[in-house]
Short mmCIF file of C-alpha atoms in Angstrom, two decimals:
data_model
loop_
_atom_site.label_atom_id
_atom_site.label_comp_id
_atom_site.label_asym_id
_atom_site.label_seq_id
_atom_site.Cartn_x
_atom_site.Cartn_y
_atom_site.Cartn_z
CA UNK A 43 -27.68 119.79 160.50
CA UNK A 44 -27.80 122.96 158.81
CA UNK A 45 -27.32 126.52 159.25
CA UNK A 46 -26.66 127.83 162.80
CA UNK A 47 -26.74 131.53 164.90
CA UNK A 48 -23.37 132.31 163.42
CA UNK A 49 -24.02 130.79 159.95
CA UNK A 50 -24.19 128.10 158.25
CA UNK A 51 -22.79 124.64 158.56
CA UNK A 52 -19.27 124.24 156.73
CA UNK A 53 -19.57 122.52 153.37
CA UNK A 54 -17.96 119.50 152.94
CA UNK A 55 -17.63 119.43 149.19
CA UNK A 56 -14.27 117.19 148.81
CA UNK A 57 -12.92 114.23 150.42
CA UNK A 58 -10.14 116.70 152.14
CA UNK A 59 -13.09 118.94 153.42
CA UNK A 60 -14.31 116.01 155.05
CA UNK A 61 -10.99 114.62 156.33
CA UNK A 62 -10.13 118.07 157.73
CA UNK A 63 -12.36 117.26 160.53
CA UNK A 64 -11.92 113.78 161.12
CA UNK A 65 -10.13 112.30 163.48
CA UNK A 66 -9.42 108.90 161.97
CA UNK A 67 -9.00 107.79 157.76
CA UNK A 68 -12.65 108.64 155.51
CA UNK A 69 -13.59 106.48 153.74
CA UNK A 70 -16.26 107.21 150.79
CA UNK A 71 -19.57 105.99 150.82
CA UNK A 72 -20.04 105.75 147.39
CA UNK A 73 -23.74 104.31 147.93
CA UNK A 74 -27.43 105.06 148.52
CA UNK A 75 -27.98 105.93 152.06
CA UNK A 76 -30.31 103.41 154.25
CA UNK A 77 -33.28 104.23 156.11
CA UNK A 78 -35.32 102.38 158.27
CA UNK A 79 -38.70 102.39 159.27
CA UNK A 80 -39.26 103.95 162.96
CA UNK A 81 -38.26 101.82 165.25
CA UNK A 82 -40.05 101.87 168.82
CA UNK A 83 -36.70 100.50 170.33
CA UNK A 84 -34.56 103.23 169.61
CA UNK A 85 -35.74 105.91 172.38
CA UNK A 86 -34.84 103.07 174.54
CA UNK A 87 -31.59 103.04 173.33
CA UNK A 88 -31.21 106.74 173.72
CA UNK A 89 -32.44 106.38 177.10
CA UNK A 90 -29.83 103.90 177.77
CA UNK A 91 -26.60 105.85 176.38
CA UNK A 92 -27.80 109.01 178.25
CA UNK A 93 -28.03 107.43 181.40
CA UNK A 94 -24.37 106.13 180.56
CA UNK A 95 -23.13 109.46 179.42
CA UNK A 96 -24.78 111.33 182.85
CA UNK A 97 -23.15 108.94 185.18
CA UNK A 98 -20.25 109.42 183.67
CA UNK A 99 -19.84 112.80 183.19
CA UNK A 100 -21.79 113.93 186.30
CA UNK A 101 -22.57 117.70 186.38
CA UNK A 102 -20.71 118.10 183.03
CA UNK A 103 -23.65 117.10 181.05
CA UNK A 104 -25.64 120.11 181.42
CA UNK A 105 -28.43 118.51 179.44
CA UNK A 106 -28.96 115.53 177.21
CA UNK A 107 -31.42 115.27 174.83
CA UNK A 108 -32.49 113.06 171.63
CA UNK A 109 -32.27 114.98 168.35
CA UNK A 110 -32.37 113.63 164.70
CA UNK A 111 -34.94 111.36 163.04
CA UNK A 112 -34.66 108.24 165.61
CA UNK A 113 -36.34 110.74 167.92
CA UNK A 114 -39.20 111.70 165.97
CA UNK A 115 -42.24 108.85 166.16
CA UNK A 116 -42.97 107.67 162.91
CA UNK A 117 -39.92 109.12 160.89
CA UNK A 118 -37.87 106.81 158.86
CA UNK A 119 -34.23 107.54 159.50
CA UNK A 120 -30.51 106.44 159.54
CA UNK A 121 -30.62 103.81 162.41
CA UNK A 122 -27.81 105.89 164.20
CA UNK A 123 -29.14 107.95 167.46
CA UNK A 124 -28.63 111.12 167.32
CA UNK A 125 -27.63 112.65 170.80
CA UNK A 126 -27.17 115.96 171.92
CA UNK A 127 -24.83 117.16 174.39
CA UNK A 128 -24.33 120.02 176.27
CA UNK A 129 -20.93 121.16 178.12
CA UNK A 130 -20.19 124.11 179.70
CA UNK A 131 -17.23 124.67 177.01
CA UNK A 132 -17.45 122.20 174.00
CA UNK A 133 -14.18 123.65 173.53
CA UNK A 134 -12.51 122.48 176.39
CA UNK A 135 -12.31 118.37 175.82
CA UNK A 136 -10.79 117.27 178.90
CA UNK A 137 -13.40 118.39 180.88
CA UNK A 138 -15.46 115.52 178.76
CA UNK A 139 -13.74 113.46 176.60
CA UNK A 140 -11.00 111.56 178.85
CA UNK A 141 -13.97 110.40 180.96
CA UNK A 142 -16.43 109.34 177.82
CA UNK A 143 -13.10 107.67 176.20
CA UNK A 144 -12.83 105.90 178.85
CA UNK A 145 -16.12 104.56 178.99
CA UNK A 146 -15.71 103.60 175.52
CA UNK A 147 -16.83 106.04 173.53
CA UNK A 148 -14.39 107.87 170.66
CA UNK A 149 -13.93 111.23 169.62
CA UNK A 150 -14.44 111.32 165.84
CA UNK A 151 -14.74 114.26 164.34
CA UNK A 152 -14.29 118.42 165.62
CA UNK A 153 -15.32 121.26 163.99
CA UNK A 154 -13.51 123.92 165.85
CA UNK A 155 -14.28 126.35 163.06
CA UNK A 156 -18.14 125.81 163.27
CA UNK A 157 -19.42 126.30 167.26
CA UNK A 158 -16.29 124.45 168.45
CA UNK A 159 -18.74 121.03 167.39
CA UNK A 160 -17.50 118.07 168.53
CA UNK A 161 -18.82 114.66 167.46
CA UNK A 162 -18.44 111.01 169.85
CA UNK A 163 -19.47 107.14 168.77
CA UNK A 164 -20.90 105.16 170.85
CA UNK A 165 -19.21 101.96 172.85
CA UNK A 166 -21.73 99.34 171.61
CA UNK A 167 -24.91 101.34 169.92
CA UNK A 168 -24.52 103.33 166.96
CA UNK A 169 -24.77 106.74 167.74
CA UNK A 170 -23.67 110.30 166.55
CA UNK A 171 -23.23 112.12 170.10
CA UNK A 172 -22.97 116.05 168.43
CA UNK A 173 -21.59 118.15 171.81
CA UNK A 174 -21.87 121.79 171.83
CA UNK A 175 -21.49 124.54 174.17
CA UNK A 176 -24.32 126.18 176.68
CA UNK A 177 -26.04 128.61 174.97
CA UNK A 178 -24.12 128.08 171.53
CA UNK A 179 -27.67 128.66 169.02
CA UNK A 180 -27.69 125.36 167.21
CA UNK A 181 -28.94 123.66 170.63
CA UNK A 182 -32.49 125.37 170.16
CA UNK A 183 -32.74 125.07 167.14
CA UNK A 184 -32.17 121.21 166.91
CA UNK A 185 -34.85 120.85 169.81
CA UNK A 186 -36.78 123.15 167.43
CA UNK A 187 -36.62 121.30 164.36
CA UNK A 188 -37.29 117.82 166.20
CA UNK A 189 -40.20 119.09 168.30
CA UNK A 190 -41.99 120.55 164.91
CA UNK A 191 -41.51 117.34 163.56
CA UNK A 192 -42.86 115.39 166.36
CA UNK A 193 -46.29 117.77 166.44
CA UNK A 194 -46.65 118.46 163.09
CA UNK A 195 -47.98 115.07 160.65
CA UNK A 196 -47.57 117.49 157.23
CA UNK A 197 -43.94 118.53 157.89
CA UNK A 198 -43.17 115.34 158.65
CA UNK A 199 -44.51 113.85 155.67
CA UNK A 200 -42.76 116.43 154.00
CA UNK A 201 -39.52 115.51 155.21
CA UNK A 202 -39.83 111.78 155.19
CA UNK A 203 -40.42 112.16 151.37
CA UNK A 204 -37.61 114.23 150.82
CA UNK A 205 -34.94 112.02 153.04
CA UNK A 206 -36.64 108.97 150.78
CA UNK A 207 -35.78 110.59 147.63
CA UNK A 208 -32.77 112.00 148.34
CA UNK A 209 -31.56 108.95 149.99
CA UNK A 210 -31.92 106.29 146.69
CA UNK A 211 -29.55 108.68 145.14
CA UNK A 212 -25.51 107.75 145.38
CA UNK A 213 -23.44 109.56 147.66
CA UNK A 214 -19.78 109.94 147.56
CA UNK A 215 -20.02 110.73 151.47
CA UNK A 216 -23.40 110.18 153.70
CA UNK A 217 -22.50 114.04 154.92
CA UNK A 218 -23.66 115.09 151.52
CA UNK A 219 -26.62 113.40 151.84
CA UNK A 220 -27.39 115.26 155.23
CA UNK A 221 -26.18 118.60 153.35
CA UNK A 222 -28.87 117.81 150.46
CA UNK A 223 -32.04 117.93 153.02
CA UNK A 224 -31.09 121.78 153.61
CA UNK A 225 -33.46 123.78 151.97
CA UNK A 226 -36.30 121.30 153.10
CA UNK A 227 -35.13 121.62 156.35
CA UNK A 228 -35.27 125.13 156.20
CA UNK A 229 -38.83 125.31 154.74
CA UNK A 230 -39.83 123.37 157.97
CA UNK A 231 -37.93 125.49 160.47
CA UNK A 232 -39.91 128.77 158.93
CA UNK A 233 -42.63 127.22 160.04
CA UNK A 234 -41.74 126.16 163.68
CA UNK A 235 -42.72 128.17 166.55
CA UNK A 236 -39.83 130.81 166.77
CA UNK A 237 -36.53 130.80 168.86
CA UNK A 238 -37.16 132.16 172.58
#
C-alpha cells in the first residue's frame, strides 16, 4: 500500500505505531523479508477463499478481487494472498465480521483513521484480506497498480528488483518493508492508465 484519495498511508515508524492498530500482541520481525518465486497455485487459492468469503457474506461482498504481488504472473512476492474486499461500510463490522469470524477468519488489524481499513487472516491459507468501503479511492487504485503490473514486463521488472533489494535488508517490522517500496510504487502508478 501507499498513498490513497485522502492521503497517504499512516506511517508506522515505532513498535506503538504499529500496535495502535493491531488487534492482538506485535511482535518484531527483526529479519529479511522472504519472497518467492510466482507460484501458479496461488490464484487458485485466491479463487478458493473468495468463493468462501462470497458464500458467506452473500450480497455483502460487493466485489472481491486479487490485489498484491501473488496476483501478478511472474512477480516474486510474500507468499500471503492479498485480497480485496469491498463492503458497503468498512466501517460498520457487524455487517461482515461476525459472519467471516465465524467461518474462521480473524480480524487483525483496523485503521479507522486511514479509510476506516480493516484487515482479516485467513482460516487455513495465508492471506491479508484488506476490506474497504464502496467507492473509498484506494480500491481503484490497487486494481490500478496490479493491472499495470500484469500488462506491463518493464514495470514489473522494475518492481521485482526493487522488492528483491529491499527485501535482503533487515526489518524491524515487515510493514516497513511494504512502506520502503513507496516511491517505486509511485513511479509505476504515474505511469498507469489514469483513475476513471
Amino acid at each position: 500500500m501507499t498513498s490513497a484519495q485522502s492521503g497517504a498511508e499512516p506511517a508506522y515508524t515505532s513498535d506503538a505505531d504499529v500496535q495502535k492498530y493491531r488487534l492482538g500482541p506485535v511482535r518484531p520481525h527483526n529479519a529479511p523479508v522472504h519472497l518467492a518465486e510466482y507460484d501458479p497455485r496461488w490464484p487458485e487459492l485466491f479463487a478458493r477463499e473468495a468463493e468462501r468469503v462470497r458464500s458467506v457474506l452473500g450480497g455483502t461482498a460487493l466485489r472481491v478481487e486479487h490485489v498484491g504481488s501473488t496476483s501478478v504472473p511472474g512477480l516474486c512476492a510474500k507468499p500471503i494472498i492479498d485480497m480485496l474486499l469491498v463492503v458497503p461500510d468498512s466501517a460498520d463490522e457487524s455487517a461482515y465480521v461476525p459472519p467471516l469470524e465465524a467461518a474462521g477468519y480473524r480480524l487483525w488489524i483496523r485503521e479507522a483513521e486511514w479509510l476506516e481499513h480493516r484487515l482479516l487472516k485467513g482460516p487455513d491459507t495465508d492471506i491479508n484480506m484488506h476490506v474497504f468501503s464502496e467507492g473509498v479511492g484506494e480500491i481503484d487504485r490497487m486494481l490500478r497498480f496490479r493491472d499495470r503490473l500484469r500488462a506491463d514486463e518493464a514495470d514489473r521488472n522494475t518492481y521485482a528488483d526493487a522488492k528483491r533489494e529491499l527485501a535482503r535488508r533487515t526489518w524491524r517490522h515487515v510493514q516497513h518493508y511494504a512502506d520502503a517500496k513507496t516511491s517505486v510504487v509511485q513511479d509505476i502508478m504515474e505511469r498507469a492508465d489514469p483513475a476513471p
